[in-house]
mmCIF file of C-alpha atoms in Angstrom:
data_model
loop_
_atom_site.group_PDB
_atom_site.id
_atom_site.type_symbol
_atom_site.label_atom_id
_atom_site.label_comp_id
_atom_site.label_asym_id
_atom_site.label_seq_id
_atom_site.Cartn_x
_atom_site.Cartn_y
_atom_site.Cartn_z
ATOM 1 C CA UNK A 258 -20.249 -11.182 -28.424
ATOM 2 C CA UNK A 259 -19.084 -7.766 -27.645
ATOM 3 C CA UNK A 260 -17.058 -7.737 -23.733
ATOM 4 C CA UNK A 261 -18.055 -4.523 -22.277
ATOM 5 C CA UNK A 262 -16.174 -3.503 -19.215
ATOM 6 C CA UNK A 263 -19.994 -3.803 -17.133
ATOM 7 C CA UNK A 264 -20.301 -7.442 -18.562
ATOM 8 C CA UNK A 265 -20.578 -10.039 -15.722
ATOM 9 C CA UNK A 266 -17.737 -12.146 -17.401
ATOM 10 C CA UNK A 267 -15.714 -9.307 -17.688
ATOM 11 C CA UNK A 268 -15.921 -8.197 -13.731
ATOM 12 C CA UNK A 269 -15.506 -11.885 -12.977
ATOM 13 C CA UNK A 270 -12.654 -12.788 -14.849
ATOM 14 C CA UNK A 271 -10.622 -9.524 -14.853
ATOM 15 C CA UNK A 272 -9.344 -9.550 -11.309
ATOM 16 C CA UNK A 273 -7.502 -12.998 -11.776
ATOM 17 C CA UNK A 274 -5.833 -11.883 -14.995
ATOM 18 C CA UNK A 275 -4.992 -8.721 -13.573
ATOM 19 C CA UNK A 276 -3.472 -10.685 -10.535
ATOM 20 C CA UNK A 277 -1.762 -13.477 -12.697
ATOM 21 C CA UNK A 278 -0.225 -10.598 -15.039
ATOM 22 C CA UNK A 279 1.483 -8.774 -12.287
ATOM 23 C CA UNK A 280 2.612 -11.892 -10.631
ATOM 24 C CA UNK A 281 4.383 -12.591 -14.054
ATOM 25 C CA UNK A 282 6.031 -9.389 -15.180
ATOM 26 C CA UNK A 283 6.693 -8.025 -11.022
ATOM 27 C CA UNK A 284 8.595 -11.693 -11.446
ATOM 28 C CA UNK A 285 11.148 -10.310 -14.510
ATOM 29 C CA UNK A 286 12.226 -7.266 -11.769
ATOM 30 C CA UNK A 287 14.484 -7.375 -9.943
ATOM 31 C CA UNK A 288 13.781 -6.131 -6.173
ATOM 32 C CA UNK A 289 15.506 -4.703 -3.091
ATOM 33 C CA UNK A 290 15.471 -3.530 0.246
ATOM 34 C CA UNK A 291 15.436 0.279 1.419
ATOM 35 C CA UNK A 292 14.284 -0.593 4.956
ATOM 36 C CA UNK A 293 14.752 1.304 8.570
ATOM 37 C CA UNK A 294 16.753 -0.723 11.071
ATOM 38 C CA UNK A 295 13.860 -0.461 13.778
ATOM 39 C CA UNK A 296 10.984 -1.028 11.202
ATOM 40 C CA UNK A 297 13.003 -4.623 10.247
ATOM 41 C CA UNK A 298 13.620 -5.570 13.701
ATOM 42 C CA UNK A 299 10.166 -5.101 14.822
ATOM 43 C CA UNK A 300 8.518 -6.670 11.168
ATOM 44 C CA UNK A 301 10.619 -9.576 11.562
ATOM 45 C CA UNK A 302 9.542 -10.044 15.089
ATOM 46 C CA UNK A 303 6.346 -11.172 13.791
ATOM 47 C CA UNK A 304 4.153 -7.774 16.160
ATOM 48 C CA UNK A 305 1.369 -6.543 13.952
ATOM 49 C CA UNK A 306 1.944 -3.511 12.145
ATOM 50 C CA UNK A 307 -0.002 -1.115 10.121
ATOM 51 C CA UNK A 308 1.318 -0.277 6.544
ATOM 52 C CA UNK A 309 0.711 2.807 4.933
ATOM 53 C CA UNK A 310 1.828 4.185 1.347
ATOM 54 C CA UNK A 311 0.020 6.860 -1.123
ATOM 55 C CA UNK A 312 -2.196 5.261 -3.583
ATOM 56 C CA UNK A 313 -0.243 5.700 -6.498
ATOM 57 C CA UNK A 314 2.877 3.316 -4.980
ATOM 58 C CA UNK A 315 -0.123 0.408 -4.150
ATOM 59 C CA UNK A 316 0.696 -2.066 -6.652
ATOM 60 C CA UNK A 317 4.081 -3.408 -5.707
ATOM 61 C CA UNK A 318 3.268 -3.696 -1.955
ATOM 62 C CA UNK A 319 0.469 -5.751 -2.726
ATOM 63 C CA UNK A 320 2.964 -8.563 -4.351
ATOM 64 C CA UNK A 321 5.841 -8.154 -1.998
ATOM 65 C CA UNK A 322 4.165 -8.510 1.325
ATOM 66 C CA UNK A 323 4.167 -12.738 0.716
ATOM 67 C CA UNK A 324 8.702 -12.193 1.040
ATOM 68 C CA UNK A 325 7.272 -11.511 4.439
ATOM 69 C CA UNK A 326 4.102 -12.780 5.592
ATOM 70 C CA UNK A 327 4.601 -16.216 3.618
ATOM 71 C CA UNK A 328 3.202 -18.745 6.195
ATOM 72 C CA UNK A 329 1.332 -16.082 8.390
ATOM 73 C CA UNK A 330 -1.907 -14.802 8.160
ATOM 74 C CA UNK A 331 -2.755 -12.703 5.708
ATOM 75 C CA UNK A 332 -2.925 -8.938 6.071
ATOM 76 C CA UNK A 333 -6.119 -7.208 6.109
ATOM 77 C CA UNK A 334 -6.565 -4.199 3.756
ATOM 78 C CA UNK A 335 -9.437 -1.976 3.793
ATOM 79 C CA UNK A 336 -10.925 -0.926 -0.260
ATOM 80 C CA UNK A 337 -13.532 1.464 -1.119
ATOM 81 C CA UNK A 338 -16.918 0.118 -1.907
ATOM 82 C CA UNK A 339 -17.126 1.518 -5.306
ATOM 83 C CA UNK A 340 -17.027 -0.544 -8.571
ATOM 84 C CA UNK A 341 -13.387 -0.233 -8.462
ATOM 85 C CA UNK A 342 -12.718 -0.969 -5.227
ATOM 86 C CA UNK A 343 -14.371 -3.775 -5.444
ATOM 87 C CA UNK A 344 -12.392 -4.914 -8.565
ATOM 88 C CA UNK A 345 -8.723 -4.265 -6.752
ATOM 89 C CA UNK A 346 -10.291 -5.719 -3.290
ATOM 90 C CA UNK A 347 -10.957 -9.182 -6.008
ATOM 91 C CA UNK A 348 -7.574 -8.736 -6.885
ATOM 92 C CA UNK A 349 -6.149 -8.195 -3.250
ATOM 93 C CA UNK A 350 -8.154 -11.473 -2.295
ATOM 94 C CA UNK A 351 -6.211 -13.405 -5.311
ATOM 95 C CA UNK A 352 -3.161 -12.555 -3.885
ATOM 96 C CA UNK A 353 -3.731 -13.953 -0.544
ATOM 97 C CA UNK A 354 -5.003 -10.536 1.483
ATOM 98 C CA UNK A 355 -8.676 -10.392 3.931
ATOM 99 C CA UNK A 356 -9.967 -7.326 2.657
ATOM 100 C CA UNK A 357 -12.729 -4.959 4.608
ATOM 101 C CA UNK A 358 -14.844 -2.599 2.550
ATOM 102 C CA UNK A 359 -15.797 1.190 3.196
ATOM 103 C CA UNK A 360 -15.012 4.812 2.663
ATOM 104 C CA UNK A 361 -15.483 7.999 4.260
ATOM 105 C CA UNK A 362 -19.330 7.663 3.012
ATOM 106 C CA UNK A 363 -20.087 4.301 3.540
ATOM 107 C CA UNK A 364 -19.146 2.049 6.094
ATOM 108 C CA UNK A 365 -15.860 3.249 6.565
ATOM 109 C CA UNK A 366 -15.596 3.395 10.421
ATOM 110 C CA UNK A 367 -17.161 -0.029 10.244
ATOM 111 C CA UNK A 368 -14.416 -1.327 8.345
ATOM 112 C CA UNK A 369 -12.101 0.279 10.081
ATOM 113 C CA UNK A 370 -12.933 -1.120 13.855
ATOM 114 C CA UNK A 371 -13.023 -4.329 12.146
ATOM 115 C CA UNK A 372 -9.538 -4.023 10.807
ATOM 116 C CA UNK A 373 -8.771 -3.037 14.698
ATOM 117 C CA UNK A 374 -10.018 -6.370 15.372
ATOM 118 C CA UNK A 375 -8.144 -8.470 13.039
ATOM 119 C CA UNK A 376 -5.194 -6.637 14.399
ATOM 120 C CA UNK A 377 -5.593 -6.951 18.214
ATOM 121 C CA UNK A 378 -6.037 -10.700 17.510
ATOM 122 C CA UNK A 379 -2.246 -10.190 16.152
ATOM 123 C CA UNK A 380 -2.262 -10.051 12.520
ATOM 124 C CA UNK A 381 -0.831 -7.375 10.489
ATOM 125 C CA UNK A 382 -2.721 -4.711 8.442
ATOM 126 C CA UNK A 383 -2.361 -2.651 5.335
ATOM 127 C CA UNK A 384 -4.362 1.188 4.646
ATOM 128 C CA UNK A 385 -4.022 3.880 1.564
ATOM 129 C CA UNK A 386 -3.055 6.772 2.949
ATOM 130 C CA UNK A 387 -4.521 9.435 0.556
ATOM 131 C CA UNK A 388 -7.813 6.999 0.279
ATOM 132 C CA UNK A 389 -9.642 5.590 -2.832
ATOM 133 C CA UNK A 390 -9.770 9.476 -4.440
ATOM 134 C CA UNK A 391 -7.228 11.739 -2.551
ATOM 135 C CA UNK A 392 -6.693 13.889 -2.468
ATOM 136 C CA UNK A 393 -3.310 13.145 -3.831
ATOM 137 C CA UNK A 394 -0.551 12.956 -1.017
ATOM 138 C CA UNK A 395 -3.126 14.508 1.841
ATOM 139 C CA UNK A 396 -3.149 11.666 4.871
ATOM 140 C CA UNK A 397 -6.769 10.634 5.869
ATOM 141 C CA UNK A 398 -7.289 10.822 9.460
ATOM 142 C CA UNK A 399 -8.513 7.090 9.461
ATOM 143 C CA UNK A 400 -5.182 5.930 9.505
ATOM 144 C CA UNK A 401 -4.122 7.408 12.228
ATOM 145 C CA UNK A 402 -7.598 6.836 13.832
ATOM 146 C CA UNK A 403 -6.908 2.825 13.000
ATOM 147 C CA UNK A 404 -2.982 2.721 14.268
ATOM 148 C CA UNK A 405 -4.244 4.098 17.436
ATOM 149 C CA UNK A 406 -7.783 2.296 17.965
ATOM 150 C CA UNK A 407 -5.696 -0.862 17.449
ATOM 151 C CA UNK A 408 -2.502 0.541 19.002
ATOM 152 C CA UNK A 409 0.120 -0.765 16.861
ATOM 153 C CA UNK A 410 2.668 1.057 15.001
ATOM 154 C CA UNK A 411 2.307 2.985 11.546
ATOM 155 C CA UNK A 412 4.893 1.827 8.661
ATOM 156 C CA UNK A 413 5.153 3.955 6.444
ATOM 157 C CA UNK A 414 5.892 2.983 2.596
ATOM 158 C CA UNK A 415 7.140 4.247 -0.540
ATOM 159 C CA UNK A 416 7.940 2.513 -4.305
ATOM 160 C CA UNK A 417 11.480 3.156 -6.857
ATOM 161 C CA UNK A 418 11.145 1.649 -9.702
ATOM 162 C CA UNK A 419 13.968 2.586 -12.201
ATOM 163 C CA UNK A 420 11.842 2.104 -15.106
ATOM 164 C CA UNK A 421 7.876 2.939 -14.917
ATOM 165 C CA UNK A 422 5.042 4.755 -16.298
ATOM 166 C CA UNK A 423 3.463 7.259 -14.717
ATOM 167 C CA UNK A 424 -0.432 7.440 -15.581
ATOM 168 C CA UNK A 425 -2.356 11.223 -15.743
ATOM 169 C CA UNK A 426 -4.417 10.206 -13.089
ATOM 170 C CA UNK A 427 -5.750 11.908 -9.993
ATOM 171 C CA UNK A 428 -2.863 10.470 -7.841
ATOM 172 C CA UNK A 429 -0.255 10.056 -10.495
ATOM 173 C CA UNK A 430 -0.513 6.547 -10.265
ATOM 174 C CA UNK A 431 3.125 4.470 -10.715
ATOM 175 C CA UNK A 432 3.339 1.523 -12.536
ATOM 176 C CA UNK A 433 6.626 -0.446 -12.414
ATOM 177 C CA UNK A 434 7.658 -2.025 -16.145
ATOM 178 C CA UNK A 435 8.866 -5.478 -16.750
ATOM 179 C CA UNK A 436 12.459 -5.877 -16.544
ATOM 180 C CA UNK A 437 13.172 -2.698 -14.210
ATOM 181 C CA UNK A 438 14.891 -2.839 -10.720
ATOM 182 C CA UNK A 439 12.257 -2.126 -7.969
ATOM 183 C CA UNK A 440 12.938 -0.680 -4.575
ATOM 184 C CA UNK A 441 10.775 -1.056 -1.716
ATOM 185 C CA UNK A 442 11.553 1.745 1.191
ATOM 186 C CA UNK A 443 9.927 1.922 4.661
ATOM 187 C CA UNK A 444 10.688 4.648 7.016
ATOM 188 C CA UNK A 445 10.990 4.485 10.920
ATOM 189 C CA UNK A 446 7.928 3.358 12.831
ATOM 190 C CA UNK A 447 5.125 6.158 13.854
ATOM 191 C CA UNK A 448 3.008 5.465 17.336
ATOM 192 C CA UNK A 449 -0.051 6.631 18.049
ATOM 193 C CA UNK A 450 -0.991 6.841 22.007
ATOM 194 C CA UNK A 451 -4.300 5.689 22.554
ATOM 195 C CA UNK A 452 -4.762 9.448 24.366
ATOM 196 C CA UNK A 453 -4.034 11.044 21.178
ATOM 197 C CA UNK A 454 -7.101 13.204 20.217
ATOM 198 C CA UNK A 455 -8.247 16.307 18.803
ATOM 199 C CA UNK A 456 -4.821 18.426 17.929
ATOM 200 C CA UNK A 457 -2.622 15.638 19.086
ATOM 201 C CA UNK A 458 -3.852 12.807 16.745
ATOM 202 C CA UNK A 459 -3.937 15.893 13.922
ATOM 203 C CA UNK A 460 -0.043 16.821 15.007
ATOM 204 C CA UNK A 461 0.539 13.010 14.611
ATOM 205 C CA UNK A 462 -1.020 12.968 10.785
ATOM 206 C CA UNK A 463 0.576 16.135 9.833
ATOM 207 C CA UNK A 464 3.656 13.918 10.735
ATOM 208 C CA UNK A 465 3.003 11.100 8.841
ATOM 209 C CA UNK A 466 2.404 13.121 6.019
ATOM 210 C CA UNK A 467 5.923 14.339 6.230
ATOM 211 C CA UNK A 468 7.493 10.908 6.595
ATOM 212 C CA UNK A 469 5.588 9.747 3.321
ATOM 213 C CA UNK A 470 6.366 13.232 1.055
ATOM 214 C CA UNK A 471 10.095 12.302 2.248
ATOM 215 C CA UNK A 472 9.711 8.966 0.996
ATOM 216 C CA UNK A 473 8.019 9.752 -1.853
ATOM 217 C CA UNK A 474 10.777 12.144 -3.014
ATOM 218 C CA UNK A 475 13.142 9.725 -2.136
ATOM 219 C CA UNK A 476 12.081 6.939 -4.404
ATOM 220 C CA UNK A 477 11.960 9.742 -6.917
ATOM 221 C CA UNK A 478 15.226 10.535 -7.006
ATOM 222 C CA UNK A 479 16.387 7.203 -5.766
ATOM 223 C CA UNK A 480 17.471 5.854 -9.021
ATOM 224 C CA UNK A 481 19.526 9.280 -10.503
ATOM 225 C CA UNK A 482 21.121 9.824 -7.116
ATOM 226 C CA UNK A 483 22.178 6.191 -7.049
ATOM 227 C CA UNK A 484 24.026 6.589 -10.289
ATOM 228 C CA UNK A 485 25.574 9.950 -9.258
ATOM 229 C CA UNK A 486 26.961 8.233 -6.108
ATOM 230 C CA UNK A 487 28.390 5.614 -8.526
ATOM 231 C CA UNK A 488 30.438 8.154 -10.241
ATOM 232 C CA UNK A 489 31.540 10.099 -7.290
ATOM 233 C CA UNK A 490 35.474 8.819 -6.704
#
């Protein structure tokens, strides 16, 4: 029997290997901490937050928020309702995350609100920036719509790996390789006042735009300027 990538079996089954693989190999790396003093104090303080990272830095989050939220409730991420949303919101759920459905075209506010929910009730949350299709590095005004609808602070989030592959996709997509060291960087804390509308809210997005291009550049460079430091005297 031939397993084409539409084959029931195939859509069933492929989330939990996907899940179970990256549980192994993220295992062989080894990981630390690039993390703002305020955006630890008020994590570990257990107040909801709302995470944030471009698309292509997705993976690695995924696995690392259990250091954290082991023994709280899990974090709600929203996924597109396309085929391959669905398959990464399968693979979210395997990994211990309530996941809400929707895009810009389809049921996307819905999903949103309900997020807002989850969050007001306490719990933590996670969103893609740049969305299910970008484009690339360009924040979607649902995030900021969400942080202040729910009125807890943005986190923004950013991936080093020293040793990856970077796929020719639409967002450049970053996969970390077995064995490497792995940095996970968050940048200070962005509000968003419940009064923020029209130009405000859009000031407030061109901002955290800027905050994730600075971490994005950072955990490109993280690795070589690490190793420069090292030789400096």
């Amino acid at each position: 029997m031939t397993l084409r990538f539409e084959h029931t079996l195939w859509r069933r089954w492929a989330p939990v290997l996907v899940q179970k693989l990256v549980q192994g190999y993220l295992r062989s790396c080894s990981t630390e901490e690039a993390i703002s003093p305020a955006t630890r104090e008020l994590v570990l303080s257990g107040r909801p937050v709302l995470y944030t990272a471009w698309h292509c830095h997705l993976l690695f989050p995924l696995t690392y928020a259990r250091h954290y939220y082991r023994g709280r409730p899990p974090l709600a991420l929203m996924a597109s309702p396309s085929r391959d949303g669905e398959f990464i919101a399968e693979v979210a759920r395997g990994l211990g995350f309530e996941v809400r459905q929707g895009s810009r075209n389809k049921g996307g506010g819905q999903a949103l609100r309900d997020i807002a929910d989850y969050a007001r009730r306490g719990h933590s949350c996670g969103v893609v920036a740049d969305g299910s299709r970008g484009p690339a590095r360009v924040v979607q005004k649902g995030v900021v719509f969400l942080a202040r609808l729910a009125q807890i602070p943005i986190i923004p989030l950013a991936v080093a790996a020293r040793w990856k592959k970077v796929f020719d996709t639409w967002d450049r997509f970053e996969l970390p390789l077995p064995l490497s060291r792995i940095v996970i960087m968050a940048g200070d804390p962005l509000w968003v006042p419940y009064q923020a509308r029209g130009a405000a809210l859009e000031s407030l997005r061109l901002e955290l735009e800027a905050r994730l291009n600075d971490l994005c550049h950072q955990s490109q460079v993280y690795f070589s300027s690490a190793k420069k430091n090292s030789r400096t005297p």
